[in-house]
Coordinates of C-alpha atoms in Angstrom, one line a residue:
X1 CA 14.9 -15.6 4.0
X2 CA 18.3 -13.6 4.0
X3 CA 20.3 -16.7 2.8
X4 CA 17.3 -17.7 0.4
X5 CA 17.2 -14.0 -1.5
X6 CA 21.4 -13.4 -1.2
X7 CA 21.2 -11.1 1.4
X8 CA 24.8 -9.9 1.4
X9 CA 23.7 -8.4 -1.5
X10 CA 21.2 -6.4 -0.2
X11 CA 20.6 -2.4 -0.3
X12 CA 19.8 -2.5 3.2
X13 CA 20.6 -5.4 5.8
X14 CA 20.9 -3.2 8.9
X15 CA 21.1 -5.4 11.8
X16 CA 20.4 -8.9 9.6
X17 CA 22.0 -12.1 11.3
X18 CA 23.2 -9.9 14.5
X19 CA 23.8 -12.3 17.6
X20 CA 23.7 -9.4 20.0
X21 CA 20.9 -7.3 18.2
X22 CA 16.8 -9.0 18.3
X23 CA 15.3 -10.3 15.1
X24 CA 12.7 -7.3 16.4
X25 CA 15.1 -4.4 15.0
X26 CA 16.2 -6.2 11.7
X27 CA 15.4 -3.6 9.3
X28 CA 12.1 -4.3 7.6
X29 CA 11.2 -6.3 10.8
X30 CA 8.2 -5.2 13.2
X31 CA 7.2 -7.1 16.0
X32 CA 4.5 -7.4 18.9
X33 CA 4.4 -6.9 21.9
X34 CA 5.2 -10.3 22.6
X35 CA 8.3 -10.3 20.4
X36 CA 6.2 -12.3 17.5
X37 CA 7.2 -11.5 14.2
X38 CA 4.1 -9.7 12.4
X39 CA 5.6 -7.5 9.8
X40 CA 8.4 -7.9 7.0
X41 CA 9.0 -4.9 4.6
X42 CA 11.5 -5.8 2.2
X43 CA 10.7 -4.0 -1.0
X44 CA 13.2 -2.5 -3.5
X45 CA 15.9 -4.1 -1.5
X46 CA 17.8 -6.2 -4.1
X47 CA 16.5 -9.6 -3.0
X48 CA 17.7 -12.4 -5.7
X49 CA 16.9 -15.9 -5.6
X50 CA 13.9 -18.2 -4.7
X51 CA 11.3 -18.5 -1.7
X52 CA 11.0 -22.7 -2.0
X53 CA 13.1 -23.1 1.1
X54 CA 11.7 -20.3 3.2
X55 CA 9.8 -21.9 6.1
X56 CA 6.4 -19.4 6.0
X57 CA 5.2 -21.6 8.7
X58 CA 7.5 -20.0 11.4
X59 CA 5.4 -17.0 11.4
X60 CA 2.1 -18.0 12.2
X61 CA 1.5 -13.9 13.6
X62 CA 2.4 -12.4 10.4
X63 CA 0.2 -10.1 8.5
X64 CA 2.4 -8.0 6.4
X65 CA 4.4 -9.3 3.8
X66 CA 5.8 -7.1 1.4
X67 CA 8.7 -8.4 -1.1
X68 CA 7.7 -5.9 -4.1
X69 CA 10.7 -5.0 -6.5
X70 CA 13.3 -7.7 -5.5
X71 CA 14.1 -10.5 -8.1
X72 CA 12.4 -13.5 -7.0
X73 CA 12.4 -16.1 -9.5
X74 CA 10.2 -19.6 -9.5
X75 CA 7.2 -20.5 -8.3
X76 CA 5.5 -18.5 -5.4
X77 CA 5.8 -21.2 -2.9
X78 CA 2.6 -23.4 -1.8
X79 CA 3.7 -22.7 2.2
X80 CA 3.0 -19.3 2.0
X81 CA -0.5 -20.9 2.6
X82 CA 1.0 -21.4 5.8
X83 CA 0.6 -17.8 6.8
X84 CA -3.1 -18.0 8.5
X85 CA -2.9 -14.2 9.9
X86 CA -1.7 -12.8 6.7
X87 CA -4.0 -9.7 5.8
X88 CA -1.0 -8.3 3.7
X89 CA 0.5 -9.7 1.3
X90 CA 2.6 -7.6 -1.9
X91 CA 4.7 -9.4 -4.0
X92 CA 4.3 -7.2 -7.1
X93 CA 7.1 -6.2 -9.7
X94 CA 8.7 -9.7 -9.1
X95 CA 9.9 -12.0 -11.2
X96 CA 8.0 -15.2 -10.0
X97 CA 6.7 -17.6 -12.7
X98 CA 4.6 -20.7 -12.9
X99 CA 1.2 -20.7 -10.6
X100 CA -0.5 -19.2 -8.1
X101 CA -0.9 -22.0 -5.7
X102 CA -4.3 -23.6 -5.0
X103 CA -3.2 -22.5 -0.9
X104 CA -4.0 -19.2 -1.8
X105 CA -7.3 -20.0 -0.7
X106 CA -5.7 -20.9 2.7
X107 CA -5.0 -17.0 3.4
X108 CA -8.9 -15.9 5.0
X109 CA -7.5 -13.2 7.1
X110 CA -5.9 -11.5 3.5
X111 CA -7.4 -8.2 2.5
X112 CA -4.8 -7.0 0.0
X113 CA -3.5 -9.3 -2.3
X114 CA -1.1 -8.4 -5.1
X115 CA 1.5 -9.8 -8.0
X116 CA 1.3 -7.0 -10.3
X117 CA 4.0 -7.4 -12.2
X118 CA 4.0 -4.6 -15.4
X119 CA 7.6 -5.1 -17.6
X120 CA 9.4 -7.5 -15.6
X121 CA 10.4 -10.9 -17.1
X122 CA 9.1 -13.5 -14.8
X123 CA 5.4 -13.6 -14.8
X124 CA 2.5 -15.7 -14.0
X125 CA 1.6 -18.4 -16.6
X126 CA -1.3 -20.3 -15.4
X127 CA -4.8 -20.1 -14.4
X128 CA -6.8 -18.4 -11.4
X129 CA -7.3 -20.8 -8.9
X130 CA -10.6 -20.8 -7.8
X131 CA -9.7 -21.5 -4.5
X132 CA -9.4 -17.8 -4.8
X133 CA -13.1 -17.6 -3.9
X134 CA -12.3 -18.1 -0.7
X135 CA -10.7 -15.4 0.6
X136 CA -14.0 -13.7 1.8
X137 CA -12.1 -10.6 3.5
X138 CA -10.5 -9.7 0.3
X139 CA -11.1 -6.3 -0.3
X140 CA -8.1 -5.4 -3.2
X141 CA -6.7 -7.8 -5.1
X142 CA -4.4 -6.9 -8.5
X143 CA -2.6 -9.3 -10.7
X144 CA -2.1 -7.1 -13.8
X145 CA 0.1 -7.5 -16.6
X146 CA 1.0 -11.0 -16.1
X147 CA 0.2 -13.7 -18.4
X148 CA -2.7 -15.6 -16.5
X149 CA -4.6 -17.9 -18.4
X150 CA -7.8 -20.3 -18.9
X151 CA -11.4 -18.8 -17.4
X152 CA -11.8 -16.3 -14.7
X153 CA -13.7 -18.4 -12.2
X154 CA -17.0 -18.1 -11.4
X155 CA -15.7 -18.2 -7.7
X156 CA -14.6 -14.7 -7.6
X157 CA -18.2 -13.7 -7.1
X158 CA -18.2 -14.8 -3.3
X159 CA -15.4 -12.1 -2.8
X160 CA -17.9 -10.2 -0.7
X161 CA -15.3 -7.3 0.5
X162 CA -13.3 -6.7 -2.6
X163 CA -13.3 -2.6 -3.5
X164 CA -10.7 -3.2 -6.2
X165 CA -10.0 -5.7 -8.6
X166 CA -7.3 -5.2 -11.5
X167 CA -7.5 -8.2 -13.9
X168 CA -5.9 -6.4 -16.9
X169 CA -3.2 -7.0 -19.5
X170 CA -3.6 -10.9 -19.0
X171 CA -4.5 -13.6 -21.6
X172 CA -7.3 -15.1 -19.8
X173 CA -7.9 -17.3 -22.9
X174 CA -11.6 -18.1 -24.6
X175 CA -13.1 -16.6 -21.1
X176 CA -15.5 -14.6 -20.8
X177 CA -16.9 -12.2 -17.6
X178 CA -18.9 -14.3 -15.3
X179 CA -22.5 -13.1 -14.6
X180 CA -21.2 -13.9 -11.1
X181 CA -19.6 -10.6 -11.1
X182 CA -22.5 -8.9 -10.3
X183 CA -22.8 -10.3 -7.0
X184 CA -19.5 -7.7 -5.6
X185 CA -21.6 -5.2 -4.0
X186 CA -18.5 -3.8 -2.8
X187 CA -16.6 -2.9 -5.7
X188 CA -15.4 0.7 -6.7
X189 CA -13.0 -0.1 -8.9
X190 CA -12.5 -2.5 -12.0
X191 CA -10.0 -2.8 -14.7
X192 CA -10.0 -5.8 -17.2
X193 CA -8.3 -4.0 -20.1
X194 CA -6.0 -5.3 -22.3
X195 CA -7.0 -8.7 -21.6
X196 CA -8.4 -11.1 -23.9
X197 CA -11.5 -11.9 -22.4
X198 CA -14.4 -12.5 -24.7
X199 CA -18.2 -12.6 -25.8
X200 CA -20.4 -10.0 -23.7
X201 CA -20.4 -7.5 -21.3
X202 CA -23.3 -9.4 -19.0
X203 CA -26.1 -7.3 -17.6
X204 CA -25.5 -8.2 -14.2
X205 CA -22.9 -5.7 -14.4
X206 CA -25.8 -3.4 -13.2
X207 CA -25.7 -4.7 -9.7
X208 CA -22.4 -3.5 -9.0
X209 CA -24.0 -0.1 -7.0
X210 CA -20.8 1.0 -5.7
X211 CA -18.8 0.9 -8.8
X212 CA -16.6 4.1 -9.5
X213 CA -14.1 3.0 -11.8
X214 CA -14.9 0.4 -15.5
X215 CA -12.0 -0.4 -17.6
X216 CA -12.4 -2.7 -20.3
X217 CA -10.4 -1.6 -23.0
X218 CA -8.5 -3.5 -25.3
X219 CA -10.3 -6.4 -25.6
X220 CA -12.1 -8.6 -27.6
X221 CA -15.4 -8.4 -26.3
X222 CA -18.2 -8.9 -28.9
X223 CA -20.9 -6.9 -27.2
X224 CA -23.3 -4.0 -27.0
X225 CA -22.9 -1.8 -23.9
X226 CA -26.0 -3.3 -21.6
X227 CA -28.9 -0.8 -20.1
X228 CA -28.3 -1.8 -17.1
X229 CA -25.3 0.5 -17.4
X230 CA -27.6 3.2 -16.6
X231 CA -27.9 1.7 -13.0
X232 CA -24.1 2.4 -12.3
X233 CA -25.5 5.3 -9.9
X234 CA -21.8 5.9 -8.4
X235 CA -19.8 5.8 -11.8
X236 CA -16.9 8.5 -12.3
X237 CA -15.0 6.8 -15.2
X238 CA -16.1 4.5 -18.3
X239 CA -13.3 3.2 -20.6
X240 CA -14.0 1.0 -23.7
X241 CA -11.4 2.4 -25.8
X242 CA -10.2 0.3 -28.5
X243 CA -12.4 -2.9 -28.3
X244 CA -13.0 -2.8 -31.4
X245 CA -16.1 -5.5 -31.4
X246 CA -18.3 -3.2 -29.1
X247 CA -21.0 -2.3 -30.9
X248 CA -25.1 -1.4 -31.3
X249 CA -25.9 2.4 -30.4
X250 CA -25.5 4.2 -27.2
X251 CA -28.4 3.3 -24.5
X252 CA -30.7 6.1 -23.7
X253 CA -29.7 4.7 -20.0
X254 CA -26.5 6.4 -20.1
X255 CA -28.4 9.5 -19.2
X256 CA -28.4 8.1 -15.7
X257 CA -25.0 8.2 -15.2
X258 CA -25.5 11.5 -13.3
X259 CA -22.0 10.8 -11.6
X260 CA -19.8 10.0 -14.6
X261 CA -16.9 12.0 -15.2
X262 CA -14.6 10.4 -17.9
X263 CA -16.4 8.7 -20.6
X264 CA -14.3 7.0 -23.3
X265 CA -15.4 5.0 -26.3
X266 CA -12.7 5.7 -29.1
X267 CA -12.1 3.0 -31.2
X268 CA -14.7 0.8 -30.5
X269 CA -18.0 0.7 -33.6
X270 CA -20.5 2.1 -31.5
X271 CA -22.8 3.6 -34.5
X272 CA -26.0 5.7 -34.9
X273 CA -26.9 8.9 -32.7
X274 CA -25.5 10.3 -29.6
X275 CA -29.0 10.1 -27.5
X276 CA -30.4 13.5 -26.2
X277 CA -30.1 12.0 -22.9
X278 CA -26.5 12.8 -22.8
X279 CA -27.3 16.2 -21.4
X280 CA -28.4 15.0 -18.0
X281 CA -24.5 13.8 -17.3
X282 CA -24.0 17.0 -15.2
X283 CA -20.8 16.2 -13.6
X284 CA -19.3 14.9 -17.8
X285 CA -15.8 16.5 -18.1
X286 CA -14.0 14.3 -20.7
X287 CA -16.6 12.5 -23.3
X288 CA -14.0 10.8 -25.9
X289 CA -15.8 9.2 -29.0
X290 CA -13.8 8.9 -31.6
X291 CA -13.3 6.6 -34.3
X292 CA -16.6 5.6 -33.5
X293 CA -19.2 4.7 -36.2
X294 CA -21.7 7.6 -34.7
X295 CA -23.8 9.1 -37.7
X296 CA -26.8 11.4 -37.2
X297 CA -26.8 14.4 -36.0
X298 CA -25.2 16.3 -32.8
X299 CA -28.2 16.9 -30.3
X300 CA -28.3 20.3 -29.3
X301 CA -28.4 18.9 -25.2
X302 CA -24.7 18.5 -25.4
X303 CA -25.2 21.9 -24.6
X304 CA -26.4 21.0 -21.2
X305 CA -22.9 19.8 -20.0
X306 CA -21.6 22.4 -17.8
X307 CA -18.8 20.6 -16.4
X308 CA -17.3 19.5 -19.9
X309 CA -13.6 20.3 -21.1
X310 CA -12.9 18.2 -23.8
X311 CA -15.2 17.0 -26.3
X312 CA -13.8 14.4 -29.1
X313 CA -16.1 13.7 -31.8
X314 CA -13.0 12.8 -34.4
X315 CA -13.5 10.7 -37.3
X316 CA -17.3 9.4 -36.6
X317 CA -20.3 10.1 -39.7
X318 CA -21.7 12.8 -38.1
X319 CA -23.9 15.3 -40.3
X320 CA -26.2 18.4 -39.6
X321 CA -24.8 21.8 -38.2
X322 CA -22.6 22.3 -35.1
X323 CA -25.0 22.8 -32.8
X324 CA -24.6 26.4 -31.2
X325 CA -25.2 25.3 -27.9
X326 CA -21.9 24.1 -27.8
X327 CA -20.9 28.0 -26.9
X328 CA -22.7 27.4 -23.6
X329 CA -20.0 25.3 -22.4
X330 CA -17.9 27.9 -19.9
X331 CA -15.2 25.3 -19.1
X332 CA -14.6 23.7 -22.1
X333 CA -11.0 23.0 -23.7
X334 CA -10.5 21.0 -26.5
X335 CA -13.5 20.7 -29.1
X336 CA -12.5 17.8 -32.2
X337 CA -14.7 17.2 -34.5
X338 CA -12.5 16.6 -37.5
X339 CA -13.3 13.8 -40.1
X340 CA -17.0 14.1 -40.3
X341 CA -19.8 15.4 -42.6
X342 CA -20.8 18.3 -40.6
X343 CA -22.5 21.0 -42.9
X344 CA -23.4 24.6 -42.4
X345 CA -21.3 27.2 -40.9
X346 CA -19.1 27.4 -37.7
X347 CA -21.4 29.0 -35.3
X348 CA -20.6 32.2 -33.8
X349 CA -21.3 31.2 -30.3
X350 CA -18.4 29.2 -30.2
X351 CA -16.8 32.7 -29.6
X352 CA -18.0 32.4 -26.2
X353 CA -15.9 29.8 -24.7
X354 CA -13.4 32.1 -23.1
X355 CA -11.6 28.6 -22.5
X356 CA -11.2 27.5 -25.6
X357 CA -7.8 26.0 -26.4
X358 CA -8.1 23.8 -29.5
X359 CA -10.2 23.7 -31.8
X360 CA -10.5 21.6 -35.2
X361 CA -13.0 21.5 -37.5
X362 CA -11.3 20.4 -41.1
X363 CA -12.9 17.4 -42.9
X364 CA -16.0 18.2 -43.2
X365 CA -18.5 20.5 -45.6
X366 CA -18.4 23.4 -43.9
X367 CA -18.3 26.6 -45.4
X368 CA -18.5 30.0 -44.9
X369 CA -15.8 31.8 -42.5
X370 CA -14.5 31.3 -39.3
X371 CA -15.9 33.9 -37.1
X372 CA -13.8 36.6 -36.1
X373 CA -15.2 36.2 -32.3
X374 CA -13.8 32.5 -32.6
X375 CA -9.9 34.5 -34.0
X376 CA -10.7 36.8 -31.0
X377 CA -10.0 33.6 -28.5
X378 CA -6.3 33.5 -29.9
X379 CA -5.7 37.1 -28.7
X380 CA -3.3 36.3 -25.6
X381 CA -3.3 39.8 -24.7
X382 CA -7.2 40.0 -24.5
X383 CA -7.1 36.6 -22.4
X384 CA -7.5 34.3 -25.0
X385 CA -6.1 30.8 -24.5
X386 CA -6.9 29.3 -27.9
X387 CA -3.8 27.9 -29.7
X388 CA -5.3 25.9 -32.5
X389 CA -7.5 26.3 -35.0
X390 CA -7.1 23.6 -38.1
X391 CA -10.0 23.6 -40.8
X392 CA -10.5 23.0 -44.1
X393 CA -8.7 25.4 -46.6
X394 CA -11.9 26.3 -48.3
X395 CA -13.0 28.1 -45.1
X396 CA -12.1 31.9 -44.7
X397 CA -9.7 32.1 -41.6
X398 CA -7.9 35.0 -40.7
X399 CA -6.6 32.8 -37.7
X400 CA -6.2 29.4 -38.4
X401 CA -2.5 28.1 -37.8
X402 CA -3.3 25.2 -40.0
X403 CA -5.6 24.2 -43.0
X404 CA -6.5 21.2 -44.5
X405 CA -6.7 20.8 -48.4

C-alpha cells in the first residue's frame, strides 16, 4: 500500500516501513489482539497512485478501510472482494474511475459502504452492479455525485438493513425507481436528487414506515405525488424542488404527515388547491411552494400550523383574501406570497406575529393600506424583528422599504 499510493509523499507516515517498530503502531494502523491487522485509517493523507497491485487478500481480519480524500486514480480493484470481514469500507472524495466491481457483492459483513465523490475529477462511469443486492448487512450505502449509469437494479430491494441510501447527482440513464424499493423497511433516509431517473414515483414508496428523510429533486420524474405518501407516518423532510414534470394536485393524504417538518415543492407544476388537510401537519415549520401552479384559494387551516416559520407561496395563481388566520401563527418568519392574484386587503391580524421578519405581498390586487399594526413590527425598539415589507406601490405604506410598480 505505501509504495502503491507514494507514500514518501505522505502528510503523515509515522512509523511506515520501520524494521524495529510493528506494523501494529503504523499510524492509521489498529490491530487485535492477536496482532491481525483489522483497521487502516488513511484519509486526507496525500495518497497518489493506484490500488491494482495492493494484495487485499492479506488481510482477511480487516473491517475498516478508510482511504477518503487521497488521489487514487483507476479502477477500484476487483480483490478488494477479497476482504470477507470488511464492515467498513470509505473510499469517498477519491478519484477512482471505471466500475464498481461485480465482487462488491463478495463484502456480506459490510454495513457502510461509500464512494461519494462531490467535485473531484475521477468518478464512477458505469452501472450498479446488482451483485450489490447481496450485501444483506448493508445498512448505509452513498455513492453521490458520481456519474453511474444504466438502471438502478431491482436487487437493491433485498438490502434488508440499509437506514440510508444517497443515490443522487448520478445519470442513472432511462431508469426509473424500482417498485422494489418498497421492500427497505429500514430506511430513514433517501436522497435521489439530481439524478436523472425517470417515469413515476411508484406507490410502494408507502411501505417504507421508517422513512425520515425524501429527496428527489432535480429530476425528471413525470409523476404525481402517490397517496400512499400519506402513509410515510415517520417523515421529517419532503424535497421535490425543481422536478419540474411533477404534477396533478396535492393528495388530501398529506394531512397524515403528522411528523413532517420541511416540506418543499418549488418548482415543480403541482396545480389546483392547497387541501384543507394541511392543517393537521402539527409539527410543519418550513412549507416551500413556489413556482408552483397552485390556483384557488388559501384555506383558512393554514392557520392551524403552530410550528410554522416560513411560509412560501411565491409566484403560484392563488386568488381570494389572505386568510386572517395566518396571524395565529406565533412562530412564524418569513411570509411570501408575491406573484399571485390575491385580492382584498392585508389583514390586520398579521400584526400579531410578533416574529415576523419578512414580509412580501407585491404582485397581486390588493388594495387598501398596510396596517399600521403590521409597520408596528418594524419598531426595533418595541421588539419588532420585521425588516421587510415589499408591496405593490398602489398600497398605502407608511413602512414598506420597497414597492413594486
Amino acid at each position: 500500500l505505501y509504495f502503491a499510493t507514494n507514500g514518501a509523499s505522505w502528510n503523515s507516515k509515522l512509523n511506515w516501513m520501520s524494521s524495529t517498530v510493528s506494523f501494529c503502531e503504523w499510524i492509521g494502523i489498529t490491530c487485535n489482539g492477536d496482532g491481525q491487522v483489522t483497521e487502516i485509517v488513511l484519509e486526507g493523507n496525500n495518497m497518489t497512485g493506484s490500488l491494482t497491485t495492493v494484495q487485499f487478500e492479506s488481510f482477511p481480519y480487516l473491517k475498516k478501510l478508510c482511504l477518503a480524500e487521497n488521489v487514487l486514480t483507476s479502477a477500484i480493484p476487483s480483490a478488494i472482494g477479497t476482504l470477507t470481514s470488511l464492515q467498513i469500507l470509505d473510499l469517498s472524495y477519491t478519484s477512482f474511475t471505471s466500475s464498481i466491481p461485480t465482487e462488491i457483492g463478495l463484502l456480506e459483513e459490510l454495513k457502510y459502504l461509500s464512494f461519494r465523490n462531490i467535485n473531484k475529477v475521477g468518478k464512477i462511469s458505469s452501472a450498479l452492479p446488482t451483485e450489490i443486492g447481496l450485501l444483506r448487512s448493508l445498512e448505509h450505502v452513498d455513492i453521490a455525485y458520481n456519474e453511474v449509469t444504466g438502471t438502478i437494479p431491482s436487487e437493491i430491494g433485498t438490502l434488508e438493513s440499509i437506514q440510508f441510501m444517497d443515490i443522487g447527482g448520478n445519470k442513472f440513464l432511462q431508469s426509473t425507481i424500482p417498485s422494489e424499493l418498497g421492500n427497505l423497511s429500514s430506511l430513514k433516509i433517501l436522497h435521489a436528487g439530481l439524478s436523472k431517473i425517470e417515469g413515476s414515483i411508484p406507490t410502494e414508496i408507502g411501505r417504507l414506515s421508517n422513512l425520515e428523510v425524501l429527496n428527489f429533486s432535480v429530476t425528471p420524474l413525470t409523476s404525481t405525488i402517490p397517496s400512499e405518501i400519506g402513509l410515510l407516518s415517520k417523515l421529517k423532510t419532503l424535497y421535490l424542488v425543481w422536478s419540474a414534470n411533477i404534477s396533478g394536485q396535492l393528495p388530501s393524504e398529506i394531512g397524515m404527515l403528522g411528523n413532517l417538518e420541511d416540506f418543499y415543492l418549488d418548482g415543480t407544476r403541482i396545480m389546483g388547491g392547497l387541501p384543507s388537510e394541511i392543517g393537521m401537519m402539527s409539527k410543519l415549520s418550513a412549507a416551500s411552494f413556489g413556482s408552483c401552479q397552485l390556483s384557488s384559494t388559501i384555506p383558512s387551516e393554514i392557520g392551524n400550523l403552530q410550528a410554522l416559520t416560513m411560509s412560501n407561496l411565491q409566484s403560484n395563481n392563488l386568488h381570494g383574501p389572505i386568510p386572517s388566520e395566518f396571524g395565529r401563527l406565533g412562530l412564524l418568519k418569513y411570509l411570501v406570497l408575491n406573484k399571485n392574484d390575491l385580492t382584498g386587503t392585508i389583514p390586520s391580524e398579521i400584526g400579531n406575529i410578533n416574529t415576523l421578519e419578512q414580509l412580501d405581498v407585491y404582485d397581486n390586487q390588493l388594495v387598501g393600506s398596510v396596517p399600521g399594526v403590521v409597520c408596528d413590527l418594524t419598531n426595533s425598539t418595541e421588539g419588532g424583528v420585521l425588516s421587510s415589507i415589499v408591496a405593490d406601490c398602489e398600497l398605502t405604506c407608511d413602512c414598506c422599504d420597497t414597492c413594486v410598480d
